mmCIF file of C-alpha atoms and ligand atoms in Angstrom:
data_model
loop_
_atom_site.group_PDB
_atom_site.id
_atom_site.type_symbol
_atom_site.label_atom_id
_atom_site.label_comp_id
_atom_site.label_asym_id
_atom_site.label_seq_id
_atom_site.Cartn_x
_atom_site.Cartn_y
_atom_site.Cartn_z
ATOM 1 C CA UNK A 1 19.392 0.344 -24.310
ATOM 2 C CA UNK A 2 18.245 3.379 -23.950
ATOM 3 C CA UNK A 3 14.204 4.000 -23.328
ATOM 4 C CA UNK A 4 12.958 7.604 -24.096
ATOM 5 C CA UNK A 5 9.610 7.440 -21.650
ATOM 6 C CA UNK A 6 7.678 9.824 -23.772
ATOM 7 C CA UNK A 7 7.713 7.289 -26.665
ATOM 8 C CA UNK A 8 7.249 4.179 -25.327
ATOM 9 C CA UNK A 9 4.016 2.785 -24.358
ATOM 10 C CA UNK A 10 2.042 2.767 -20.987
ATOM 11 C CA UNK A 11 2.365 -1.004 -20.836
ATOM 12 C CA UNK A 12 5.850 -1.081 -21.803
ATOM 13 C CA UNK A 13 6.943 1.296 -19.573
ATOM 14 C CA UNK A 14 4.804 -0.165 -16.395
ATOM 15 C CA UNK A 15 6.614 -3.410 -16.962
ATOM 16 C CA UNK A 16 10.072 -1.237 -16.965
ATOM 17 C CA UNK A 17 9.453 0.645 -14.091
ATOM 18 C CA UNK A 18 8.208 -1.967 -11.744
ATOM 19 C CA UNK A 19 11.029 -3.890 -12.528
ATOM 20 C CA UNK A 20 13.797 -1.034 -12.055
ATOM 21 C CA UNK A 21 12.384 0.496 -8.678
ATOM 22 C CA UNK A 22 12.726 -2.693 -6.271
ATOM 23 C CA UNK A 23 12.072 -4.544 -3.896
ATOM 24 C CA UNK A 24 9.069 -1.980 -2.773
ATOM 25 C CA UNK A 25 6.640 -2.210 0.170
ATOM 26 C CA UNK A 26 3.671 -2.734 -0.326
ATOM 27 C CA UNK A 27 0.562 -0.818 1.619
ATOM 28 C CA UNK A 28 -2.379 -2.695 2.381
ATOM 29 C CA UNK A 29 -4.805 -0.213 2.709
ATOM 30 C CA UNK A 30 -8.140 -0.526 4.239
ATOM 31 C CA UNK A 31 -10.709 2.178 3.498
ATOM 32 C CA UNK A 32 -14.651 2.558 3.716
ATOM 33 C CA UNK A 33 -16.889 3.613 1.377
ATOM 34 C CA UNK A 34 -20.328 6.169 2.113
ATOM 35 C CA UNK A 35 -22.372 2.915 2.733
ATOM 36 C CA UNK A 36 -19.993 1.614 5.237
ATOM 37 C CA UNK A 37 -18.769 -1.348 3.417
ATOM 38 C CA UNK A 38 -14.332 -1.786 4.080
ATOM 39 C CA UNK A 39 -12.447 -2.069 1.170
ATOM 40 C CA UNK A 40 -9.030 -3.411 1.336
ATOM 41 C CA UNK A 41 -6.171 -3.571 -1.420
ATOM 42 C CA UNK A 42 -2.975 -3.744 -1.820
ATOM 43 C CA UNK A 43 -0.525 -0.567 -3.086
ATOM 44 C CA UNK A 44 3.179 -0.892 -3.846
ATOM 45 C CA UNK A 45 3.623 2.340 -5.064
ATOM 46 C CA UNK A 46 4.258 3.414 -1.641
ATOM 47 C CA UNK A 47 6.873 4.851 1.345
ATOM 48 C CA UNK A 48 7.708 7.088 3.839
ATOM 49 C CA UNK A 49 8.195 10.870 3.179
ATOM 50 C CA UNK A 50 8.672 12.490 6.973
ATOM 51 C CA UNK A 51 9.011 11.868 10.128
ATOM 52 C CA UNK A 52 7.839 15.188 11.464
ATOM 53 C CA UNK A 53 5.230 14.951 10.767
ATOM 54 C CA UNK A 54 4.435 11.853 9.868
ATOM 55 C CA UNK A 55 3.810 11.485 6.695
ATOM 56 C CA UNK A 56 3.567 8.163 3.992
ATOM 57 C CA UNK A 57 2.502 7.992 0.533
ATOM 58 C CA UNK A 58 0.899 6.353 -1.987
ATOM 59 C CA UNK A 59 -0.439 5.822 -4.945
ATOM 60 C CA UNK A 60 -4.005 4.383 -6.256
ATOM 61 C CA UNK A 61 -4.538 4.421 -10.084
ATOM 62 C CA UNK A 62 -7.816 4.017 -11.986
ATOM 63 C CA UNK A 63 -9.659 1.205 -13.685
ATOM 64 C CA UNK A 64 -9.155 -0.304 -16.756
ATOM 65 C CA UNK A 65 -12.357 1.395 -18.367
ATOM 66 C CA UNK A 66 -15.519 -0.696 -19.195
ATOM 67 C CA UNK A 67 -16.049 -2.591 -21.991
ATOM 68 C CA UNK A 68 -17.151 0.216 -24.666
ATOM 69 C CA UNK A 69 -16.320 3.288 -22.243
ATOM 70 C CA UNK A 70 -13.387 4.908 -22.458
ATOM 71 C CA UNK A 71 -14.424 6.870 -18.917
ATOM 72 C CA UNK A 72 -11.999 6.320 -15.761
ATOM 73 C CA UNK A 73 -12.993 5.053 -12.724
ATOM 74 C CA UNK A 74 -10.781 5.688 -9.859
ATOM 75 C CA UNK A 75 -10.416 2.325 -7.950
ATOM 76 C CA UNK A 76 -12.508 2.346 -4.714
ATOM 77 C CA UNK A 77 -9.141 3.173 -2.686
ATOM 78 C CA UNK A 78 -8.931 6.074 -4.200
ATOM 79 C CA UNK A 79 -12.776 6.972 -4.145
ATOM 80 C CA UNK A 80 -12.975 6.226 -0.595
ATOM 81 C CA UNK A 81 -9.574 8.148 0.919
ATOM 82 C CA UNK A 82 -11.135 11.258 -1.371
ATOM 83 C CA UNK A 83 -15.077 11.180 0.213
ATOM 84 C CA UNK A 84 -13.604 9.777 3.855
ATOM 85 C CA UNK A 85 -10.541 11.756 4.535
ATOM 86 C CA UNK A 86 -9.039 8.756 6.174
ATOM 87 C CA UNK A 87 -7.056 5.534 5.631
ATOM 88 C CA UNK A 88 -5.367 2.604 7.376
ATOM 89 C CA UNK A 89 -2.061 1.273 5.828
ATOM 90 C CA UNK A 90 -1.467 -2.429 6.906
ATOM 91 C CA UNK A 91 1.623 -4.050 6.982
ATOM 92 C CA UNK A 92 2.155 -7.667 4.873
ATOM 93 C CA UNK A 93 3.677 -10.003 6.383
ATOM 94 C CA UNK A 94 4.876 -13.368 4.489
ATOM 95 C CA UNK A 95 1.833 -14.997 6.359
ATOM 96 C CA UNK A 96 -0.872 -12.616 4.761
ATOM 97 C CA UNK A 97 0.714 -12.575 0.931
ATOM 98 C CA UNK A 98 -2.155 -15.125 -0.389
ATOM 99 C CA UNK A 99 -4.900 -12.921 1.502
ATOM 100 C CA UNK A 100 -3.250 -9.831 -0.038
ATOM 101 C CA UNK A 101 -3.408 -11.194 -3.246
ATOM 102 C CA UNK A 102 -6.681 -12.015 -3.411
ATOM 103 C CA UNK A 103 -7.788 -8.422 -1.793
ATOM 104 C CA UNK A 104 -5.756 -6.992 -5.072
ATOM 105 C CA UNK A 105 -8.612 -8.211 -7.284
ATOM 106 C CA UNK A 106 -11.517 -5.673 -8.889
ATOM 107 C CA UNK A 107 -14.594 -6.764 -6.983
ATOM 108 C CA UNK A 108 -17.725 -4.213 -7.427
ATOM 109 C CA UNK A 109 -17.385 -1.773 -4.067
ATOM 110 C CA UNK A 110 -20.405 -3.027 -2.371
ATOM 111 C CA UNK A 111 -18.037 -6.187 -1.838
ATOM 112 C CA UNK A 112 -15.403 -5.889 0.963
ATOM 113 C CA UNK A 113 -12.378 -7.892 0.469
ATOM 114 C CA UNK A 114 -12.055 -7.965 4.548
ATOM 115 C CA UNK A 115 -15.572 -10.903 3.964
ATOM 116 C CA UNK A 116 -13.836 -12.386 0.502
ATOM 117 C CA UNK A 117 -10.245 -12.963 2.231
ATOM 118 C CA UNK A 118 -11.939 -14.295 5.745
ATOM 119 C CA UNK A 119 -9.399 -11.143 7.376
ATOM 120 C CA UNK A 120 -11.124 -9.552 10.767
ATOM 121 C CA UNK A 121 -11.513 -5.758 10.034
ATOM 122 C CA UNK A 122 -10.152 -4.390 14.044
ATOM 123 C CA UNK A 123 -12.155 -1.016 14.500
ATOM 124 C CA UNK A 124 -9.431 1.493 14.669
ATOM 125 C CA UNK A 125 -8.812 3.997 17.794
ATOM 126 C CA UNK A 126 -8.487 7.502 15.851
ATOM 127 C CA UNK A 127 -10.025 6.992 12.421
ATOM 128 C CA UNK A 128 -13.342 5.618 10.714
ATOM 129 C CA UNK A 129 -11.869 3.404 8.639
ATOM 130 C CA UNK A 130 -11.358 -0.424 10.133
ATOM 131 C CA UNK A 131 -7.171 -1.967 10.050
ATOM 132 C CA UNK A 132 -6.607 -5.379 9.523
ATOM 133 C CA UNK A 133 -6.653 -7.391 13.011
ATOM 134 C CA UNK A 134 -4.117 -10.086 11.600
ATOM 135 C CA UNK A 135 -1.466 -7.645 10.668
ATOM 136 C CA UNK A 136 1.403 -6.887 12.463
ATOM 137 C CA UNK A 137 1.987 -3.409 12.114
ATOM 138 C CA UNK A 138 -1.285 -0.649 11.222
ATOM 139 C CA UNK A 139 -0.713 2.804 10.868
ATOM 140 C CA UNK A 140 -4.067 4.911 10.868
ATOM 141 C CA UNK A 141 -3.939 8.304 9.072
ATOM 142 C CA UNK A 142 -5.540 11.194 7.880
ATOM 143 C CA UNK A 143 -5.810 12.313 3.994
ATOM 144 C CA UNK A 144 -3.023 15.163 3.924
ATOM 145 C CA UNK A 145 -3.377 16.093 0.038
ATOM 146 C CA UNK A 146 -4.065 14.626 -3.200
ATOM 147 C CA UNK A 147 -2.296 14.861 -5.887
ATOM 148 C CA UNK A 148 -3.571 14.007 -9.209
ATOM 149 C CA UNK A 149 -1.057 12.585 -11.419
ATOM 150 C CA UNK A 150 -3.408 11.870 -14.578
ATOM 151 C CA UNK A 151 -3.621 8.437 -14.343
ATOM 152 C CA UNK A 152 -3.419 8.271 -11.118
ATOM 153 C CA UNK A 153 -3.091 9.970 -8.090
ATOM 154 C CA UNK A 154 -0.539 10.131 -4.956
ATOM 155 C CA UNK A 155 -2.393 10.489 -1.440
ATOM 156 C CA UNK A 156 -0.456 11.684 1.646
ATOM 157 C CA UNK A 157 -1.096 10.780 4.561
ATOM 158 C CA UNK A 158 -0.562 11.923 7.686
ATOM 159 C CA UNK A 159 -0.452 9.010 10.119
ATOM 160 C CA UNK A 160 -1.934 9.803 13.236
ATOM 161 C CA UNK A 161 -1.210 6.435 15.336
ATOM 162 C CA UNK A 162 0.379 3.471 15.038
ATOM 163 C CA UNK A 163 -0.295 -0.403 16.146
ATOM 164 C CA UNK A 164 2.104 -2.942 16.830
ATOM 165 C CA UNK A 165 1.276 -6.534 17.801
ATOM 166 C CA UNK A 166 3.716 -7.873 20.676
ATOM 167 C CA UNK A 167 6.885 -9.052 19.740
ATOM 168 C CA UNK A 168 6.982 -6.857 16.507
ATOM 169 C CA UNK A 169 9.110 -4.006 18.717
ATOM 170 C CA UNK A 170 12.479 -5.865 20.293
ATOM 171 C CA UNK A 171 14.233 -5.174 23.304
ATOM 172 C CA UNK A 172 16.690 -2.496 20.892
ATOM 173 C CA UNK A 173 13.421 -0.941 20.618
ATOM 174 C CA UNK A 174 13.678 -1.812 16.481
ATOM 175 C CA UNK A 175 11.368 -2.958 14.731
ATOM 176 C CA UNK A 176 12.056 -6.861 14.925
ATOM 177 C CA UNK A 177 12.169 -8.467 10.841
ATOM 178 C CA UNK A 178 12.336 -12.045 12.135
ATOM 179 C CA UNK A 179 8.872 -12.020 13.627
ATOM 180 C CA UNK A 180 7.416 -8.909 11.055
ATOM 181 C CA UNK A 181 8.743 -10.740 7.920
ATOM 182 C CA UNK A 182 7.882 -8.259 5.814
ATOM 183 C CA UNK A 183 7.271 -8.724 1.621
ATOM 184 C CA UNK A 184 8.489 -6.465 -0.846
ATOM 185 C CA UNK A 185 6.978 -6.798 -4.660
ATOM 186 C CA UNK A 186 9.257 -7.206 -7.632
ATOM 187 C CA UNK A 187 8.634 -6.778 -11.502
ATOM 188 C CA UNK A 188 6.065 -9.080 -12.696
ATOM 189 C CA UNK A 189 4.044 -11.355 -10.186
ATOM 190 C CA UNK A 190 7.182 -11.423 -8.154
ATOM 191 C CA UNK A 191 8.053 -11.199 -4.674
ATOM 192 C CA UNK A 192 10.826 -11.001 -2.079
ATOM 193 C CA UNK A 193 11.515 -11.284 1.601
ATOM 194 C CA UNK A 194 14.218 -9.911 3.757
ATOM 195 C CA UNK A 195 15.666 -13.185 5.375
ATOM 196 C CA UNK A 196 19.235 -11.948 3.696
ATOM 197 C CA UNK A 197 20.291 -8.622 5.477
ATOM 198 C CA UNK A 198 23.536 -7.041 6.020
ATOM 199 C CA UNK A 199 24.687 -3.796 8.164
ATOM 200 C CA UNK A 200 27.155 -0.991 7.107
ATOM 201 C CA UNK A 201 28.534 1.860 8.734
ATOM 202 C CA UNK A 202 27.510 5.074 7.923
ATOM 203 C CA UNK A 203 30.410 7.871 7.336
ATOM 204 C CA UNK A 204 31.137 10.137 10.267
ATOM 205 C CA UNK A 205 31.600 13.133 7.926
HETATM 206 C C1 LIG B 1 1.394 -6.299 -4.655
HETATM 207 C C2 LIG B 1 0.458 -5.402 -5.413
HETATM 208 C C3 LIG B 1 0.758 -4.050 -5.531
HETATM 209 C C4 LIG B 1 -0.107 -3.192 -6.230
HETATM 210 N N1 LIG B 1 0.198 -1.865 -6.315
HETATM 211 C C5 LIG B 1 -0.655 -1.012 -6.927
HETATM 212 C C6 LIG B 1 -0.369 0.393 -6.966
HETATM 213 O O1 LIG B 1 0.643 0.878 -6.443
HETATM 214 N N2 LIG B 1 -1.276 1.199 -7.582
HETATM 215 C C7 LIG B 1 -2.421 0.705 -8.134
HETATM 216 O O2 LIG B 1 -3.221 1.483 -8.661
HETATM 217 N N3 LIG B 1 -2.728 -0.615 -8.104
HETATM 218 C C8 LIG B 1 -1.863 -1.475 -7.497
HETATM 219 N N4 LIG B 1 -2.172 -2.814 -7.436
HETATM 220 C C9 LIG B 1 -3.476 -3.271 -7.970
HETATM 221 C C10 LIG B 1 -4.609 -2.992 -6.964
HETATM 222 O O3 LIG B 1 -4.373 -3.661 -5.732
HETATM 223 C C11 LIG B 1 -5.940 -3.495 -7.564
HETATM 224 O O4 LIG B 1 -6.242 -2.721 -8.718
HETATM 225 C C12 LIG B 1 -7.108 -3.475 -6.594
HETATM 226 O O5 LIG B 1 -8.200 -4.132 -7.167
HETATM 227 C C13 LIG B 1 -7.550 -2.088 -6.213
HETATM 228 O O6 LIG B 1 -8.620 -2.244 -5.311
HETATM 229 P P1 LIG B 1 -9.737 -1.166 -5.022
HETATM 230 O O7 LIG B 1 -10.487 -0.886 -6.317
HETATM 231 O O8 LIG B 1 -10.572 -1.838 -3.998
HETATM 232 O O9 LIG B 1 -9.049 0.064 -4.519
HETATM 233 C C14 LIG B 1 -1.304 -3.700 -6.808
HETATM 234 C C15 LIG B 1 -1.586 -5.081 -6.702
HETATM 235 C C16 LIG B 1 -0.706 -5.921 -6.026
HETATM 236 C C17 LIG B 1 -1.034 -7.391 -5.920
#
């Protein structure tokens, strides 16, 4: 089959995508709005871009418009990284998929998700915005640029710090996926783990 993306509609072509480009992590990202209230949500259009500097991305789309508008509304994510500047992206492990699941619903932005999932927002050490104390792995970082993309937008980040709980970092110094157990998201409302690994050698030339 062959899909030509400029014909095919938005829907269509969401449910393509999301299934093509897998597994993908997913960045739980805690914010805060101008009246202090933490938002929290979950973003799988997401990675790593550089290591020097530091830099992740990704990216928050808008609202389905109101009944009888046809205006946008950027998701509070998005509103908040744009008037803060800053951002936390958490880390889900297999333990925190329900809580993450519920913070992925539209609640009005004077609700924080951290109060509707029972999560304990952790102040953070360089940035504004609170991380989640339950996950394993927080990176804090700083708005880099914004890029709109039309219906949405892709926010870099430069991460300033990062938070490990013990045990997450092994002896090897790696990053230990037995105790992180890490979720990726799938098409649809699916999701995998990474319980079934495998090593390969990379080429010496
Ligand atoms: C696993 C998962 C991944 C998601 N990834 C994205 C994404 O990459 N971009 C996006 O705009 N919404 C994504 N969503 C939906 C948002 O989490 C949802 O719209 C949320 O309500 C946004 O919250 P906010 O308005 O507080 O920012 C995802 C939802 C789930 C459950």
């Amino acid at each position: 089959m062959f899909i030509n993306c400029s014909e095919t509609k938005t829907d269509q072509l969401y449910r393509l995508l999301i299934g093509s480009v897998v597994p993908r992590p997913i960045a739980w990202v805690s914010s805060v709005n101008d009246d202090g209230i933490n938002n929290l949500a979950p973003f799988s259009f997401f990675n790593i871009f550089s290591v020097k500097p530091p830099m992740l991305g990704f990216a928050p789309g808008y609202k389905r418009p109101a009944a009888g508008s046809s205006l946008p509304v950027a998701k509070d994510t998005l509103v908040n990284v744009r008037a803060c500047g800053e951002f936390v992206v958490n880390v889900v492990s297999q333990s925190l998929v329900e809580q993450m699941n519920q913070s992925s619903g539209e609640f009005e932005n004077d609700i924080s998700e951290f109060a509707v999932t029972g999560l304990t927002p952790q102040a953070s050490t360089m940035i504004k915005p609170p991380r989640v104390a339950e996950a394993l792995i927080s990176m804090e970082c700083k708005v880099f640029h914004i890029h709109e993309l039309g219906g949405s937008a892709l926010v870099l980040g430069e991460i300033l710090c990062l938070h490990y709980a013990d045990g997450v970092i092994g002896t090897d110094g790696l990053v230990d996926l037995d105790v992180l157990q890490p979720i990726g998201r799938l098409g649809g409302i699916s999701y995998s783990t990474v319980k079934d690994r495998f090593d390969i050698e990379r080429p010496t030339h």
